[in-house]
Coordinates of C-alpha atoms and ligand atoms in Angstrom, one line a residue:
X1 CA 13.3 -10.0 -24.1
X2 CA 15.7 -7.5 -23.0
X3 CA 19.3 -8.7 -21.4
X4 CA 19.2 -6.2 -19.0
X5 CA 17.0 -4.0 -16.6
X6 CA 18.1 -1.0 -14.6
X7 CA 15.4 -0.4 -11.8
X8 CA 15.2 3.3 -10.6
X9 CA 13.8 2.6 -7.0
X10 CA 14.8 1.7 -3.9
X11 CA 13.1 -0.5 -1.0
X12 CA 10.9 -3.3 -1.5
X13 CA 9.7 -2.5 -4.6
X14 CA 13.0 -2.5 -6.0
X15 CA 13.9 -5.9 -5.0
X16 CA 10.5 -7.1 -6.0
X17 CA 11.7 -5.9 -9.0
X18 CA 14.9 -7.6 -9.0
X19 CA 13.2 -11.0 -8.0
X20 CA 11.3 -10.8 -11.3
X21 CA 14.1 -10.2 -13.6
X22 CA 15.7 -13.2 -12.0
X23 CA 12.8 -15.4 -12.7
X24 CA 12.7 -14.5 -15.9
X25 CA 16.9 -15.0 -16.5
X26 CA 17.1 -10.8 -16.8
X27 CA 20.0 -8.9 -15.1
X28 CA 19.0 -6.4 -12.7
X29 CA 21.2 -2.9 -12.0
X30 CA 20.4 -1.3 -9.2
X31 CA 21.0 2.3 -7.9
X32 CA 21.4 3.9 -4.6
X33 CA 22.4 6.7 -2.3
X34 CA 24.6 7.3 0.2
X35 CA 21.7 6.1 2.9
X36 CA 21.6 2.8 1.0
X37 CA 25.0 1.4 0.4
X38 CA 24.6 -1.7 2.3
X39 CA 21.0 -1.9 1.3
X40 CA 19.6 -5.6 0.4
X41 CA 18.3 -4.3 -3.4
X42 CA 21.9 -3.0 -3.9
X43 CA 23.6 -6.7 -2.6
X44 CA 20.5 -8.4 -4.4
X45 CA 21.5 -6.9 -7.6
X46 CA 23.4 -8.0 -10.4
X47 CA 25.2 -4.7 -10.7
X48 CA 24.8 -1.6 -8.9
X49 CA 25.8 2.2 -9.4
X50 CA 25.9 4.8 -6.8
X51 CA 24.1 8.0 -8.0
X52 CA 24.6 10.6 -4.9
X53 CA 23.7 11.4 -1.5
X54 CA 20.7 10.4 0.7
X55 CA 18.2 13.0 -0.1
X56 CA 15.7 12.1 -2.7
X57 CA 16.3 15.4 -4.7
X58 CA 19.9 14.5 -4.7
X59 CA 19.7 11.0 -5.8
X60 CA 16.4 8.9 -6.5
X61 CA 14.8 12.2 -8.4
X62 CA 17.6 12.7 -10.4
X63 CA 16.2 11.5 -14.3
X64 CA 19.5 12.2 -15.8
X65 CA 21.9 10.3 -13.7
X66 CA 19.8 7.4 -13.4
X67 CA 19.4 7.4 -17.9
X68 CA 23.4 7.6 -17.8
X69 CA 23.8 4.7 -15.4
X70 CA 21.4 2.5 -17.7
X71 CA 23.8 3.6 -20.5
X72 CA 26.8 3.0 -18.7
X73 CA 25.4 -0.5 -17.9
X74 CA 24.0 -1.7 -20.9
X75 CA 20.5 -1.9 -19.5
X76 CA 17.6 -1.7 -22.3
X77 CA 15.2 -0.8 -20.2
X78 CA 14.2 1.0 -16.8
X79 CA 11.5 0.3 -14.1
X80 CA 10.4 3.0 -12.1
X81 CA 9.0 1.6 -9.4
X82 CA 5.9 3.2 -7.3
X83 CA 6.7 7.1 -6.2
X84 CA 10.0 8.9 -7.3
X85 CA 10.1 9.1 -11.2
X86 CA 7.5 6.5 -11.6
X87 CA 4.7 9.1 -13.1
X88 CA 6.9 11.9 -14.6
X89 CA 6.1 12.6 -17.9
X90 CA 8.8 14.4 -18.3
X91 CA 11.0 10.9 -17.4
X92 CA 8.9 8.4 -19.1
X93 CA 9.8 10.6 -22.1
X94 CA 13.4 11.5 -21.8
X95 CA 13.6 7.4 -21.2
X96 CA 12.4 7.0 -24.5
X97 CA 14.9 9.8 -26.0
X98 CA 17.5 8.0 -24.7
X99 CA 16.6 5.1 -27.0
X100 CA 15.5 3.0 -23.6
X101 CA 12.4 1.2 -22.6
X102 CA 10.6 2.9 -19.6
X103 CA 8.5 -0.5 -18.5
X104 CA 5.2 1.7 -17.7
X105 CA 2.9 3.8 -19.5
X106 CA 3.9 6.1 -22.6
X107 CA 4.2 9.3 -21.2
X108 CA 1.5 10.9 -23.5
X109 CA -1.0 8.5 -20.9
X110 CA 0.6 10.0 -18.1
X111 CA -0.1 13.0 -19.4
X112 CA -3.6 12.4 -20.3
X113 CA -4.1 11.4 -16.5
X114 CA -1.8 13.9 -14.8
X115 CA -4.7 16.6 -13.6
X116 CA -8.3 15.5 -12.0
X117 CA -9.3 17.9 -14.7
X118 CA -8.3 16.3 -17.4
X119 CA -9.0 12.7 -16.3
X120 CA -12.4 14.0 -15.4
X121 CA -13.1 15.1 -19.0
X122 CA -11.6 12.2 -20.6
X123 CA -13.6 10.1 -18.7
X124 CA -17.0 11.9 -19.1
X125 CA -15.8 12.2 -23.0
X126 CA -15.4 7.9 -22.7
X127 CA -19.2 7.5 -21.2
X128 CA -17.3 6.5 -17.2
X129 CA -19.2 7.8 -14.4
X130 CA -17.5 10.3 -12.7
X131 CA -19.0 12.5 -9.6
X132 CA -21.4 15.0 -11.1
X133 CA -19.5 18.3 -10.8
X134 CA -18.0 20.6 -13.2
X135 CA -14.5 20.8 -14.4
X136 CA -14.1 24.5 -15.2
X137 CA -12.1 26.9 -12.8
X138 CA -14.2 28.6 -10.8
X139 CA -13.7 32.4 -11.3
X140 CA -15.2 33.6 -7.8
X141 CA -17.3 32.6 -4.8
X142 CA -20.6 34.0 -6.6
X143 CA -20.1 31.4 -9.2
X144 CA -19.5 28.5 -6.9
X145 CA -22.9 29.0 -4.7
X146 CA -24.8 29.0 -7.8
X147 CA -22.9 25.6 -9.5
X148 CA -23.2 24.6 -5.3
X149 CA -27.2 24.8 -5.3
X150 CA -28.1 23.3 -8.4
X151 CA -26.2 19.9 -7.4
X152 CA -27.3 20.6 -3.6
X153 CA -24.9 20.7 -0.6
X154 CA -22.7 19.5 0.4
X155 CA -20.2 19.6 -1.6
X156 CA -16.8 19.3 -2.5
X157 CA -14.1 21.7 -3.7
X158 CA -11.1 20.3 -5.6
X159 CA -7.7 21.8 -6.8
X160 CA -7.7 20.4 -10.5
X161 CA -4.0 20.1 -9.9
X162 CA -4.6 17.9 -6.7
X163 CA -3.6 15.0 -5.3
X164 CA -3.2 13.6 -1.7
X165 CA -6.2 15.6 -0.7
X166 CA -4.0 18.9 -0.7
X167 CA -6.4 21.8 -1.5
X168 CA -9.7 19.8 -0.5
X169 CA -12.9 21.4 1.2
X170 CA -16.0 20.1 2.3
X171 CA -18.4 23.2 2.2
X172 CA -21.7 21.9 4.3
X173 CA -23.9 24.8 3.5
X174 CA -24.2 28.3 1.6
X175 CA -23.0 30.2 4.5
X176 CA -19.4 28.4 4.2
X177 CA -18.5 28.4 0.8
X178 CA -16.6 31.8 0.1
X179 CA -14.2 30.4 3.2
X180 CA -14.1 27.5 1.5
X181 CA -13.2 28.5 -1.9
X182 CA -10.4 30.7 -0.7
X183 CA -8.3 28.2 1.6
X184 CA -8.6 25.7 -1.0
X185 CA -7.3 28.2 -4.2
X186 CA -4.4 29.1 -1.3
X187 CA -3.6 25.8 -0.6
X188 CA -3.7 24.8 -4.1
X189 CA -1.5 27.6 -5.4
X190 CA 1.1 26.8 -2.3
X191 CA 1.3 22.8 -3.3
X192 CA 0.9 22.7 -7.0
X193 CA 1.7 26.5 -8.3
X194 CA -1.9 26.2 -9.5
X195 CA -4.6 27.6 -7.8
X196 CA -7.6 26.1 -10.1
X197 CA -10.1 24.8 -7.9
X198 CA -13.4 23.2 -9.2
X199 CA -16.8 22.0 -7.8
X200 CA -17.7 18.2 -7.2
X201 CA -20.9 16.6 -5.4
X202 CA -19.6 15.5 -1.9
X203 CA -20.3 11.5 -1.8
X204 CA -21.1 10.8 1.6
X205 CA -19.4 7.6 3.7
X206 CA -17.8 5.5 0.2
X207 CA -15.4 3.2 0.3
X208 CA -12.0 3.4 -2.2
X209 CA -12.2 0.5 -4.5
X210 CA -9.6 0.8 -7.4
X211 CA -9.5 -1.5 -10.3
X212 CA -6.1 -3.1 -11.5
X213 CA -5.7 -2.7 -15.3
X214 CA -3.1 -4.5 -17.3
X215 CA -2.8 -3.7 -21.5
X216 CA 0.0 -4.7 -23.5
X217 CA 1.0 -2.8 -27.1
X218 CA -1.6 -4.8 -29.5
X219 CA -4.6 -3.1 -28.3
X220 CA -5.4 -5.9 -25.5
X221 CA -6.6 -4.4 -22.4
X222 CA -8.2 -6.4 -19.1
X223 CA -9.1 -5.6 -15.7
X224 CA -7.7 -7.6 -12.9
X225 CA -10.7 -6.7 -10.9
X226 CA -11.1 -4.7 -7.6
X227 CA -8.9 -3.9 -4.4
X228 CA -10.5 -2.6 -1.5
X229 CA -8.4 0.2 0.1
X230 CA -11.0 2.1 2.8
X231 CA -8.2 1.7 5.6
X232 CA -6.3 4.6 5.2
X233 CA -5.0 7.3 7.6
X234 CA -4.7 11.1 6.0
X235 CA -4.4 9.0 2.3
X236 CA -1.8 6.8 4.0
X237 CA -3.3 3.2 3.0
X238 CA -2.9 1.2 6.2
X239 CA -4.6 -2.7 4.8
X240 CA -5.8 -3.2 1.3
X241 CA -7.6 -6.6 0.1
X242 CA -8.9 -8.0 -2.8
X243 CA -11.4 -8.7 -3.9
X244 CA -13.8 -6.2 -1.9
X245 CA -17.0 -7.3 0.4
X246 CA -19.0 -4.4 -1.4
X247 CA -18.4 -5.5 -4.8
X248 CA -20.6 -7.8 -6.5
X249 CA -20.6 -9.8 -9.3
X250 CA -22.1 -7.4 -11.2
X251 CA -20.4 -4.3 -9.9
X252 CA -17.1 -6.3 -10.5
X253 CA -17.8 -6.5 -14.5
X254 CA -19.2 -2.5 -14.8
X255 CA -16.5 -1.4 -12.8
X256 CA -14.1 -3.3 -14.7
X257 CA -15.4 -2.4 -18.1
X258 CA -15.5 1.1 -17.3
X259 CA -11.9 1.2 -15.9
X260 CA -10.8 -0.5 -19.2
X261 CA -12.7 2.1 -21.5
X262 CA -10.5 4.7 -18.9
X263 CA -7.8 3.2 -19.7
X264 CA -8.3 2.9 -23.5
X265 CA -9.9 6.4 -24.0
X266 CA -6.1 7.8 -22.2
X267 CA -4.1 5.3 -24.7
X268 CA -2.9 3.5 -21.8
X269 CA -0.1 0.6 -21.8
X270 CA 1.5 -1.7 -19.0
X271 CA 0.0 -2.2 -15.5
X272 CA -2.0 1.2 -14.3
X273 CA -5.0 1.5 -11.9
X274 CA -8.3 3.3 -12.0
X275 CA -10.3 4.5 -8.3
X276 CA -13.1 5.1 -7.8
X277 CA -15.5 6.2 -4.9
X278 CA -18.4 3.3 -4.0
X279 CA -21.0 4.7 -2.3
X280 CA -23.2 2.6 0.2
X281 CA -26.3 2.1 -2.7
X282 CA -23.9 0.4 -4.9
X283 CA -23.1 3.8 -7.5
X284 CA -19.3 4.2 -8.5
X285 CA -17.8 7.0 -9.7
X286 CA -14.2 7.2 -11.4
X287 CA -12.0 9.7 -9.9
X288 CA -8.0 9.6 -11.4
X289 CA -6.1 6.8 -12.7
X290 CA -2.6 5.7 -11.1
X291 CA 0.0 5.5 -13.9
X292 CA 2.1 3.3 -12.2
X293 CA 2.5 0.1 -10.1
X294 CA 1.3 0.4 -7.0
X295 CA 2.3 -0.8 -3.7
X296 CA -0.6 -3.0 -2.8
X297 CA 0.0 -4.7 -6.4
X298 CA 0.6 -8.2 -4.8
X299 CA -3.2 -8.6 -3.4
X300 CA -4.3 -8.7 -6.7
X301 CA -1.3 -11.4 -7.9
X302 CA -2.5 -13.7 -5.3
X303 CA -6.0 -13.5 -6.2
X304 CA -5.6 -13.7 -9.9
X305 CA -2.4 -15.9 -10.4
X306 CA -0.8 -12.9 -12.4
X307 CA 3.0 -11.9 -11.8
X308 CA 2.1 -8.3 -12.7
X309 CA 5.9 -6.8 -12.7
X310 CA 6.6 -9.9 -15.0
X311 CA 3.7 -8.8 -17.3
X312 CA 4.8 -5.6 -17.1
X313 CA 8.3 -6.2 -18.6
X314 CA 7.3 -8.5 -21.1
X315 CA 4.7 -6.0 -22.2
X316 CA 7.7 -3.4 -22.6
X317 CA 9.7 -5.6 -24.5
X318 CA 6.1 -5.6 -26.9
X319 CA 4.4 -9.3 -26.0
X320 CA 1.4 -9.7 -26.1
X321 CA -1.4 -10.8 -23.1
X322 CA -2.0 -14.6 -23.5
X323 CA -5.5 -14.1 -21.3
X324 CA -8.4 -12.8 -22.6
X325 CA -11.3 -11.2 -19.8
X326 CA -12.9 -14.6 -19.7
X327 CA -9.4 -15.9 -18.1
X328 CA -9.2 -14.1 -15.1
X329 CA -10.9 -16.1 -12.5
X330 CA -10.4 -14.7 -8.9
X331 CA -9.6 -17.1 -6.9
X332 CA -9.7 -16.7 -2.4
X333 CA -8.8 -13.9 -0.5
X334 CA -5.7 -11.5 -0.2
X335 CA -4.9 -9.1 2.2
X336 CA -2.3 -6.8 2.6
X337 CA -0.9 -4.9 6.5
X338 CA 1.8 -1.4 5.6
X339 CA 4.4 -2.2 8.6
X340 CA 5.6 1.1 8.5
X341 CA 8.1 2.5 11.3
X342 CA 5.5 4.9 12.7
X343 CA 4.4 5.1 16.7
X344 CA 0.9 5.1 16.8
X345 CA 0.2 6.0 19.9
X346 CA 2.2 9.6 19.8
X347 CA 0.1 10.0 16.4
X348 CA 2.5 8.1 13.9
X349 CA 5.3 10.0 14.9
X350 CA 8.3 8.5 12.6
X351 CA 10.2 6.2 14.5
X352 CA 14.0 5.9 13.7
X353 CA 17.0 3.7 14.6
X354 CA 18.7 1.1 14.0
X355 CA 16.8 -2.5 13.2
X356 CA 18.5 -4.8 16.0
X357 CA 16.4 -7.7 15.7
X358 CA 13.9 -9.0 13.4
X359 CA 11.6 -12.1 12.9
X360 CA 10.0 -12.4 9.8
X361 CA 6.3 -14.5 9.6
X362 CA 6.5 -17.8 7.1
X363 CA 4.3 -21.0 6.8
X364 CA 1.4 -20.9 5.1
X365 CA 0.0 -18.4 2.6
X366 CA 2.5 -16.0 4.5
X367 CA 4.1 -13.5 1.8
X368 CA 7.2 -11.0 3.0
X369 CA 7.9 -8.1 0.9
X370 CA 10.4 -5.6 2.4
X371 CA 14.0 -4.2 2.1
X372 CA 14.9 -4.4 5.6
X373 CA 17.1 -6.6 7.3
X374 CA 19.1 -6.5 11.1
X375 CA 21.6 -3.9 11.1
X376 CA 19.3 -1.5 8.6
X377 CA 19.4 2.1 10.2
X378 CA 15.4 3.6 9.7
X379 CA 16.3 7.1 8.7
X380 CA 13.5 9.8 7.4
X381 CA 15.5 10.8 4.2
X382 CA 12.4 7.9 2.3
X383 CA 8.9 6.8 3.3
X384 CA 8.3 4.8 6.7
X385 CA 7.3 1.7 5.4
X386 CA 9.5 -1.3 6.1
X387 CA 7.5 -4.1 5.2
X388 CA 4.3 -5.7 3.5
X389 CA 2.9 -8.9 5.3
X390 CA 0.5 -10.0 3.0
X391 CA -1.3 -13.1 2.8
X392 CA -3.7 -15.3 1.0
X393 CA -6.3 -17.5 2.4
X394 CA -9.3 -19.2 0.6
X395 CA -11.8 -16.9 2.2
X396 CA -11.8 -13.4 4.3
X397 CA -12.0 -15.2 7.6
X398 CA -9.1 -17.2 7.4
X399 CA -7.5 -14.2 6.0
X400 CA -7.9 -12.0 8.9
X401 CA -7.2 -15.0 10.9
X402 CA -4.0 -15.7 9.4
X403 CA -3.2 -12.1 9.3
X404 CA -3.5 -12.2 12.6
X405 CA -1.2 -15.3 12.8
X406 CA 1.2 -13.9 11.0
X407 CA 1.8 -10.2 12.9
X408 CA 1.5 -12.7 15.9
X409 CA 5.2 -14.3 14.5
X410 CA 6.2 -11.0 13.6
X411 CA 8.6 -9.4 16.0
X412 CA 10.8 -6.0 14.8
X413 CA 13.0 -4.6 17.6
X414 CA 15.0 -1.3 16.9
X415 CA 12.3 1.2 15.8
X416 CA 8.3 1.7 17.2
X417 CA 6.2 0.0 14.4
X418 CA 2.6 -0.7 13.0
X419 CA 2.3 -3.9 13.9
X420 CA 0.3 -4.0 17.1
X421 CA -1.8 -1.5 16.0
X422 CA -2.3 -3.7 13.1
X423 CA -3.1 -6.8 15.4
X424 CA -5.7 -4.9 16.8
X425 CA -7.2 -3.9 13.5
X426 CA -7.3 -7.2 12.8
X427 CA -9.3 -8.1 16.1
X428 CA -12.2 -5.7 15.6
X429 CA -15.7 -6.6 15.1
X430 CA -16.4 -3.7 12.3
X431 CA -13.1 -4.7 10.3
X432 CA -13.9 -8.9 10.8
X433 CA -17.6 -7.6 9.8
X434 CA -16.3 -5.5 6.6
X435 CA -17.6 -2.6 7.8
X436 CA -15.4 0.1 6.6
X437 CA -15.6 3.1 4.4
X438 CA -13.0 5.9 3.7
X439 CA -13.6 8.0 7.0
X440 CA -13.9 4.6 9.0
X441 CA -10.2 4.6 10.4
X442 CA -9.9 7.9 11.5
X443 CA -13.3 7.6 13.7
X444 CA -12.4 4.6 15.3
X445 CA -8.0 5.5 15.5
X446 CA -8.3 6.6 19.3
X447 CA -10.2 3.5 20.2
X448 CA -7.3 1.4 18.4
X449 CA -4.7 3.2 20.0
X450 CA -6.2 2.9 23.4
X451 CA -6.7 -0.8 23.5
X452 CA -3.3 -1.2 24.5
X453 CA -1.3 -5.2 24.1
X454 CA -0.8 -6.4 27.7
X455 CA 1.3 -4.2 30.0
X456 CA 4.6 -4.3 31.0
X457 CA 4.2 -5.4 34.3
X458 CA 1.4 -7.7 33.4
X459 CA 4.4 -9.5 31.1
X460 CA 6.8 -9.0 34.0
X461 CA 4.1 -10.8 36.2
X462 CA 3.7 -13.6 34.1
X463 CA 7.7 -13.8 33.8
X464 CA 7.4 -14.4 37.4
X465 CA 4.3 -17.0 37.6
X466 CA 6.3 -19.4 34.9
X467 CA 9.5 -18.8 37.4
X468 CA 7.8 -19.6 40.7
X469 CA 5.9 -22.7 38.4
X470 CA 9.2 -23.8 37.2
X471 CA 11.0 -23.7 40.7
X472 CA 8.3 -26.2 42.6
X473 CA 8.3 -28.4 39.6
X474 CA 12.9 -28.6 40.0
X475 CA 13.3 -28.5 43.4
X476 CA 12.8 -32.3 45.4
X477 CA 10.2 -32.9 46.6
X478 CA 9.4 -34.1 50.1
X479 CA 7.9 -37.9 50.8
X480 CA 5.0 -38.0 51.8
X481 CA 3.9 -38.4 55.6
X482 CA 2.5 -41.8 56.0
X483 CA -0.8 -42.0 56.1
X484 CA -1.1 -39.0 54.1
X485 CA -1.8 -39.4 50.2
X486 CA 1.1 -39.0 48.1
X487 CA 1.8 -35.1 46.8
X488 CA 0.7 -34.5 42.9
X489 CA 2.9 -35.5 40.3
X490 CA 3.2 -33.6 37.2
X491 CA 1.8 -35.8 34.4
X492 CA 4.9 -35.6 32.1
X493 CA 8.2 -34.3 33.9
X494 CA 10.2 -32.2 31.5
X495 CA 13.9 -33.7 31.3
X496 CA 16.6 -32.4 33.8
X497 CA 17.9 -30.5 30.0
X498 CA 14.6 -28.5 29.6
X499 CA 14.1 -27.4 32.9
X500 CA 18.0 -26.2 33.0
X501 CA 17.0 -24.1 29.9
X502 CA 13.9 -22.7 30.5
X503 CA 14.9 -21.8 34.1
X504 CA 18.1 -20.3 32.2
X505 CA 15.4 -18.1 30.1
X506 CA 14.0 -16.9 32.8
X507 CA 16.9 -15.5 34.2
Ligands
MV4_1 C1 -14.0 12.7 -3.0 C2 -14.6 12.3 -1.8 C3 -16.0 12.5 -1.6 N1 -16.7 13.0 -2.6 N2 -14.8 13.3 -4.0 C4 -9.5 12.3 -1.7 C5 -8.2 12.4 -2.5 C6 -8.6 12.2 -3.9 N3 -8.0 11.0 -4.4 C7 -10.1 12.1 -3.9 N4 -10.6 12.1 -2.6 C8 -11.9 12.1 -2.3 N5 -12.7 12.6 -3.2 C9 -16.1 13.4 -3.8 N6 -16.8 14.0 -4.7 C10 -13.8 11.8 -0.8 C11 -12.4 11.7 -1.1 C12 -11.6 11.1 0.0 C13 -10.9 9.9 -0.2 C14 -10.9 9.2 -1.4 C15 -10.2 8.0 -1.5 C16 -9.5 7.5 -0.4 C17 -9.5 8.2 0.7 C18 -10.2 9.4 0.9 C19 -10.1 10.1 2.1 C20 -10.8 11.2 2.3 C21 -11.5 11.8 1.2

């Protein structure tokens, strides 16, 4: 087992990170930027080595620097984290040069997955359903009507370079598709310096399910079943669960199987994650494989048992799984809320400031992974996620019900956040219900945003109520006339203390 691990991140994910290596008696170096010198994974750490200034370009995306702080330090071996360097090719490999462990993927399986393209044929090549489509360029718009008709419309065009839904069209019918085919090659060429784009069959209304893989270096590969991950905002994931309401016992086994034979076919290694599209008849299809750990990794710990970022390092360090398929039992439900420090209701704007208070959910089944703390300062150098409340219950309803507990407890003052647009997801009847698909959140976002918490002045009423109730209750109270019957009592009188405090509050 290696001595020592340098993790290339920042966040959450790099103290999740740091936790593991602890368990498992590892140090941990961390890095940082200017932005995060007082940051909890840099404290957390055993050791920690300042690589430049805040912007990502300038510090965090800088393969080199971090390789020479692992050096410098004595680490064996580097985790990447999710985003960043995490699915660079170029890093996984200069890792390697270094004579280092990168704890992910060999970079020839990044490579195998890096285009649509290419993970398209692989997958077609390794008998996975993918959406029927081609995978050619298409050399002009005459050519995409024809391909266009003989699948029927609509359909879908694709930069084979894509990613994030950057050079995407929907093309409804004939008279739309030479439009189409032009803003999508323009877009493509703009994000990716590539303006391949290529035709797919447009699957109506399916939800993202993605299965979690996990292979070590003997030629042992498992799925860790499904996670549901319809709730997203413009490819944002907003809540992710596992496993999924869609997928059945038997969906669950062909989806895994086929994710594994993904996986395989791409000569895959460590933790990495196939999605797919489900439509509503039960039909997957396979489109890209994530090459990484992802952020909503922990729903699938707490339904299988599995430490994945522990498996993942001792699969670096060349163990071997100890569970064969037969092993992984799923056990309850696990659900996952992104507190991010966006205002929804000016349309996710990013929110920034300083944290000034915070109160972090516990009890039961109540999981808290974040790198936030009072006295943070919520810049937008990094993403706008502070937090991920996840929990685990032993069935959906007292999931959502203890999701809903928990976002209840949680209170973040400094910077607008998610979290009562959250609550309010977790309060409606088509989420309880499991009624969601990929389009689902963005139809119902203004009905969210509109169902506002109680008012101000509602809570400023209230305020007042509790004072007026509390006043009667102190002040003495007159005898009774005679004859009259005797004014009510409280049942229990709070002691002389109490009321001196709670009339203190509500001053
Ligand atoms: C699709 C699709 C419908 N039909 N392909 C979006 C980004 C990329 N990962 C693939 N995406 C989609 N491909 C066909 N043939 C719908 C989407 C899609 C989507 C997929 C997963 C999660 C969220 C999404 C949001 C909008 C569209």
């Amino acid at each position: 087992m290696f001595k020592k691990v340098l993790i290339a991140n920042r966040g959450e994910i790099a103290l999740r990170v740091i936790r593991a290596c602890r368990e498992m008696g590892i140090k941990s170096v961390a890095v940082y930027s200017d932005a995060d010198a007082h940051a909890a994974h840099v404290r957390e750490a055993d050791e920690a080595v300042h690589i430049g200034p805040s912007p990502s370009a300038q510090s965090y995306l800088l393969g080199d620097k971090i390789i020479a702080a692992a050096k410098q330090t004595g680490a064996e071996a580097i985790h990447p984290g999710y985003g960043f360097l995490s699915e660079r090719e170029w890093f996984a490999r200069a890792v390697r040069d270094a004579g280092l462990v990168f704890i992910g993927p060999p970079a020839e399986a990044i490579a195998a997955m890096g285009s649509k393209t290419a993970a398209r044929t692989l997958a077609t090549k390794a008998g996975v359903p993918v959406v029927p489509g081609t995978t050619e360029a298409l050399k002009d718009a005459a050519e995409a009507r024809k391909i266009a008709k003989s699948f029927g419309y609509p359909v879908l065009l694709k930069a084979a370079a894509g990613g994030g839904g950057k050079g995407m069209r929907v093309v409804r019918d004939e008279s739309e598709i030479t439009d189409a085919l032009a803003s999508a090659q323009r877009e493509a060429k703009n994000a990716f310096g590539d303006d391949a784009v290529y035709v797919e069959k447009y699957i109506v209304g399916p939800r993202h399910v993605e299965i979690q893989v996990l292979g070590d270096q003997h030629g042992n590969m498992l799925s860790l079943n499904e996670r549901e991950c319809s709730v997203q905002r413009r490819h944002q994931k907003m809540i992710e669960e596992a496993p999924s309401v869609a997928v059945t016992p038997a969906i669950r086994k062909a989806m895994g199987d086929v994710a594994v034979k993904a996986a395989k076919a791409a000569g895959y290694v460590n933790a990495g994650t196939c999605e797919f599209l489900l439509d509503a008849d039960g039909n997957y299809y396979f489109l890209e494989m994530n090459t990484r750990l992802q952020v909503e990794h922990p729903v699938t710990e707490l339904v299988t048992g599995i430490d994945l970022v522990q498996w993942q390092i001792r699969i670096a360090a060349g163990e071997k799984l100890p569970f064969r398929q037969e092993d992984i039992v799923p056990r309850g439900w696990a659900m996952e809320c992104r507190i991010t420090s966006e205002d929804p209701s000016s349309g996710f704007l990013p929110s920034t400031g300083k944290v000034t208070f915070l109160h972090v959910p516990t009890g039961p089944g109540v999981r808290w992974d974040s790198g936030i703390e009072v006295g943070s300062e919520v810049g937008l150098f990094y993403d706008p996620m502070l937090a991920k409340l996840i929990v685990w219950a032993p069935t959906r309803d007292d999931a959502i019900a203890r999701m809903h507990r928990a976002l209840l407890e949680l209170t973040i003052e400094g910077v607008e956040t998610s979290r009562d647009f959250h609550l309010r997801l977790m309060e409606d009847d088509d989420f309880r219900a499991g009624r969601i698909e990929i389009q689902w959140l963005e139809r119902k976002l203004q009905t969210l945003v509109d169902t506002k918490p109680p008012k101000e002045i509602e809570k400023k009423a209230a305020v007042i109520a509790a004072l007026i109730a509390e006043r009667d209750r102190s002040s003495p109270r007159r005898p009774a006339a005679s004859g009259q019957p005797a004014a009510p009592q409280p049942a229990a009188q709070p002691s002389a203390w109490t009321q001196a405090a709670r009339l203190d509050g509500l001053r």
